[in-house]
CSV table of C-alpha atoms and ligand atoms in Angstrom, one decimal:
chain,number,residue,atom,x,y,z
A,1,MET,CA,216.3,49.3,-24.7
A,2,ASN,CA,215.0,49.3,-20.8
A,3,GLU,CA,217.0,47.8,-18.2
A,4,PRO,CA,218.2,43.6,-18.9
A,5,GLN,CA,216.0,41.4,-17.7
A,6,LEU,CA,216.8,37.6,-15.9
A,7,SER,CA,214.3,34.3,-17.4
A,8,LYS,CA,211.6,33.7,-15.7
A,9,LYS,CA,210.5,30.0,-14.3
A,10,ILE,CA,206.9,29.4,-13.3
A,11,PRO,CA,205.9,26.0,-12.1
A,12,ILE,CA,202.1,26.3,-12.7
A,13,VAL,CA,199.7,23.3,-10.9
A,14,THR,CA,196.5,26.0,-9.8
A,15,GLU,CA,194.3,28.3,-12.1
A,16,ARG,CA,195.9,31.2,-9.5
A,17,ASP,CA,199.8,29.8,-10.8
A,18,VAL,CA,198.2,31.3,-14.8
A,19,VAL,CA,197.5,34.2,-13.4
A,20,VAL,CA,200.5,35.1,-12.0
A,21,ALA,CA,201.5,33.7,-15.3
A,22,ARG,CA,200.0,35.5,-18.1
A,23,VAL,CA,200.5,38.8,-15.4
A,24,GLU,CA,203.9,38.8,-15.4
A,25,ALA,CA,204.6,37.6,-19.0
A,26,LYS,CA,202.8,41.3,-19.7
A,27,LYS,CA,205.1,43.2,-17.0
A,28,MET,CA,208.4,41.8,-18.2
A,29,ALA,CA,206.9,42.1,-22.0
A,30,GLN,CA,205.7,46.5,-21.1
A,31,THR,CA,209.2,46.1,-19.5
A,32,MET,CA,211.4,45.0,-22.4
A,33,GLY,CA,210.3,48.0,-24.3
A,34,PHE,CA,207.0,45.8,-25.8
A,35,SER,CA,203.1,48.3,-26.4
A,36,SER,CA,200.8,47.3,-24.3
A,37,SER,CA,198.7,45.1,-27.1
A,38,ASP,CA,202.0,43.2,-28.3
A,39,ALA,CA,202.7,42.5,-24.3
A,40,THR,CA,198.7,41.2,-24.0
A,41,GLN,CA,199.1,39.0,-26.3
A,42,ILE,CA,201.7,37.9,-25.5
A,43,ALA,CA,199.4,37.0,-21.6
A,44,VAL,CA,197.2,35.6,-23.1
A,45,VAL,CA,199.3,33.1,-25.1
A,46,VAL,CA,200.4,32.0,-22.3
A,47,SER,CA,197.8,32.1,-20.3
A,48,GLU,CA,196.4,29.6,-22.9
A,49,LEU,CA,199.8,27.7,-22.2
A,50,GLY,CA,199.1,27.7,-19.5
A,51,ARG,CA,195.5,26.5,-18.5
A,52,ASN,CA,196.2,23.8,-21.5
A,53,ILE,CA,198.7,22.3,-18.8
A,54,ILE,CA,196.6,22.6,-16.1
A,55,HIS,CA,193.7,21.0,-17.9
A,56,TYR,CA,195.5,17.7,-20.4
A,57,ALA,CA,198.8,17.6,-18.1
A,58,GLY,CA,197.7,18.6,-14.4
A,59,GLU,CA,201.0,20.3,-13.9
A,60,GLY,CA,204.0,21.6,-15.9
A,61,SER,CA,206.1,25.3,-15.4
A,62,VAL,CA,206.6,28.4,-18.2
A,63,THR,CA,209.3,29.9,-18.8
A,64,LEU,CA,209.6,33.5,-20.0
A,65,ILE,CA,213.0,34.3,-21.3
A,66,PRO,CA,213.5,37.8,-22.7
A,67,LYS,CA,216.4,38.5,-24.7
A,68,ALA,CA,217.7,41.9,-25.4
A,69,ARG,CA,220.0,42.3,-27.7
A,70,GLU,CA,218.2,39.2,-29.6
A,71,ARG,CA,215.2,42.1,-29.0
A,72,SER,CA,212.7,38.9,-27.9
A,73,PHE,CA,210.7,37.7,-26.3
A,74,LYS,CA,210.1,34.0,-25.9
A,75,VAL,CA,208.0,31.4,-23.4
A,76,VAL,CA,208.4,28.3,-23.0
A,77,ALA,CA,205.3,25.6,-21.9
A,78,GLN,CA,206.0,22.4,-20.9
A,79,ASP,CA,204.5,19.3,-18.8
A,80,HIS,CA,204.8,15.6,-17.9
A,81,GLY,CA,201.6,14.9,-19.1
A,82,PRO,CA,200.3,12.8,-21.9
A,83,GLY,CA,201.9,14.7,-25.5
A,84,ILE,CA,199.7,15.2,-28.6
A,85,PRO,CA,199.4,12.1,-30.8
A,86,ASP,CA,198.9,14.4,-33.9
A,87,ILE,CA,200.8,18.2,-33.7
A,88,LYS,CA,199.0,19.6,-37.0
A,89,LEU,CA,194.9,17.8,-35.6
A,90,ALA,CA,195.5,19.8,-32.2
A,91,LEU,CA,196.5,23.0,-34.6
A,92,THR,CA,193.4,22.5,-36.1
A,93,PRO,CA,191.0,25.6,-35.4
A,94,GLY,CA,188.3,24.2,-33.7
A,95,TYR,CA,190.0,20.3,-32.7
A,96,SER,CA,189.7,19.5,-28.9
A,97,THR,CA,189.4,16.6,-27.1
A,98,ALA,CA,187.8,18.1,-24.0
A,99,GLN,CA,184.1,20.5,-26.5
A,100,GLY,CA,186.8,23.3,-25.8
A,101,LEU,CA,186.8,26.0,-28.5
A,102,GLY,CA,189.5,23.9,-30.0
A,103,ARG,CA,191.6,28.2,-30.8
A,104,GLY,CA,193.9,27.7,-27.3
A,105,LEU,CA,196.5,26.5,-29.6
A,106,SER,CA,196.2,27.8,-33.2
A,107,GLY,CA,194.5,30.9,-31.6
A,108,SER,CA,199.1,31.0,-30.0
A,109,LYS,CA,200.1,30.4,-33.4
A,110,ALA,CA,198.2,33.4,-34.8
A,111,LEU,CA,199.8,35.8,-32.2
A,112,MET,CA,203.3,35.3,-32.4
A,113,ASP,CA,206.7,35.1,-34.8
A,114,GLU,CA,207.4,31.6,-34.1
A,115,PHE,CA,205.5,29.2,-33.2
A,116,GLY,CA,206.7,25.3,-32.2
A,117,ILE,CA,204.8,21.7,-29.6
A,118,GLU,CA,207.5,18.7,-29.2
A,119,SER,CA,205.4,15.8,-27.7
A,120,VAL,CA,206.0,12.6,-27.1
A,121,VAL,CA,203.0,10.5,-26.2
A,122,GLY,CA,203.3,8.9,-22.8
A,123,ALA,CA,205.7,11.5,-21.2
A,124,GLY,CA,204.9,15.2,-22.7
A,125,THR,CA,204.3,18.3,-24.6
A,126,MET,CA,207.4,21.3,-25.2
A,127,VAL,CA,206.0,24.4,-26.9
A,128,THR,CA,207.7,27.2,-27.7
A,129,ALA,CA,206.4,30.7,-29.2
A,130,VAL,CA,208.0,33.6,-29.5
A,131,LYS,CA,207.5,37.1,-30.1
A,132,TYR,CA,209.9,40.0,-32.1
A,133,LEU,CA,209.5,43.9,-30.8
A,134,TYR,CA,210.0,45.9,-33.9
B,201,ATP,N1,200.0,20.0,-22.7
B,201,ATP,C1,199.0,19.4,-24.2
B,201,ATP,N2,199.1,18.2,-23.7
B,201,ATP,C2,198.6,16.8,-24.0
B,201,ATP,N3,197.6,18.0,-25.3
B,201,ATP,C3,197.2,19.1,-25.6
B,201,ATP,C4,197.8,20.0,-24.7
B,201,ATP,N4,197.8,21.3,-25.1
B,201,ATP,C5,196.7,20.8,-25.9
B,201,ATP,N5,196.4,20.1,-26.5
B,201,ATP,C6,196.1,18.8,-27.3
B,201,ATP,O1,195.3,19.7,-28.0
B,201,ATP,C7,193.8,20.0,-28.1
B,201,ATP,C8,193.8,21.4,-28.6
B,201,ATP,O2,194.1,22.6,-27.4
B,201,ATP,P1,193.5,23.9,-27.7
B,201,ATP,O3,193.4,24.8,-26.4
B,201,ATP,O4,194.0,24.7,-29.0
B,201,ATP,O5,192.1,24.1,-27.2
B,201,ATP,P2,191.5,23.0,-26.3
B,201,ATP,O6,192.1,23.3,-25.6
B,201,ATP,O7,190.2,22.5,-26.3
B,201,ATP,O8,190.5,25.0,-26.4
B,201,ATP,P3,190.0,25.8,-25.8
B,201,ATP,O9,190.2,27.1,-26.5
B,201,ATP,O10,189.1,26.3,-24.7
B,201,ATP,O11,191.5,26.4,-25.5
B,201,ATP,C9,193.2,19.8,-27.0
B,201,ATP,O12,192.3,19.3,-26.8
B,201,ATP,C10,194.1,19.1,-26.4
B,201,ATP,O13,193.5,17.9,-26.8
B,202,MG,MG1,193.0,25.0,-24.5
């Protein structure tokens, strides 16, 4: 096992912050021992969730949580935006309210071992995603 690392909460306000979070996620995952391709998958998820924050909520945060003892890497994306009225629908590939590809959430779920969305309309959204180090 590599050196233990602290969690990092990254405020997401501009596209540049999404890039910072993506780069940081890849670096932290690799430091934990994830392969380059697994670390890239985590980075892609951070990027998709970060883009959604900018696009739908305006701003929020992404917290990167490496848990060496559990051999897991957790990503928590939070915002106080409009919320998601129908989570099942939002996870359907191709569904988008913004003429996007509608692949961000469904694709992110497929790349991770655990994936959950909690959302309250008018209050915000919290997406939690975990990948295990095998
Ligand atoms: N943080 C969020 N707050 C509110 N709604 C969201 C949020 N994230 C996703 N959504 C809703 O879920 C839908 C699906 O999101 P998803 O990321 O899968 O696709 P998309 O953003 O529309 O397109 P793309 O494939 O480019 O990401 C969005 O169109 C939007 O309606
Ligand atoms: Mg998206």
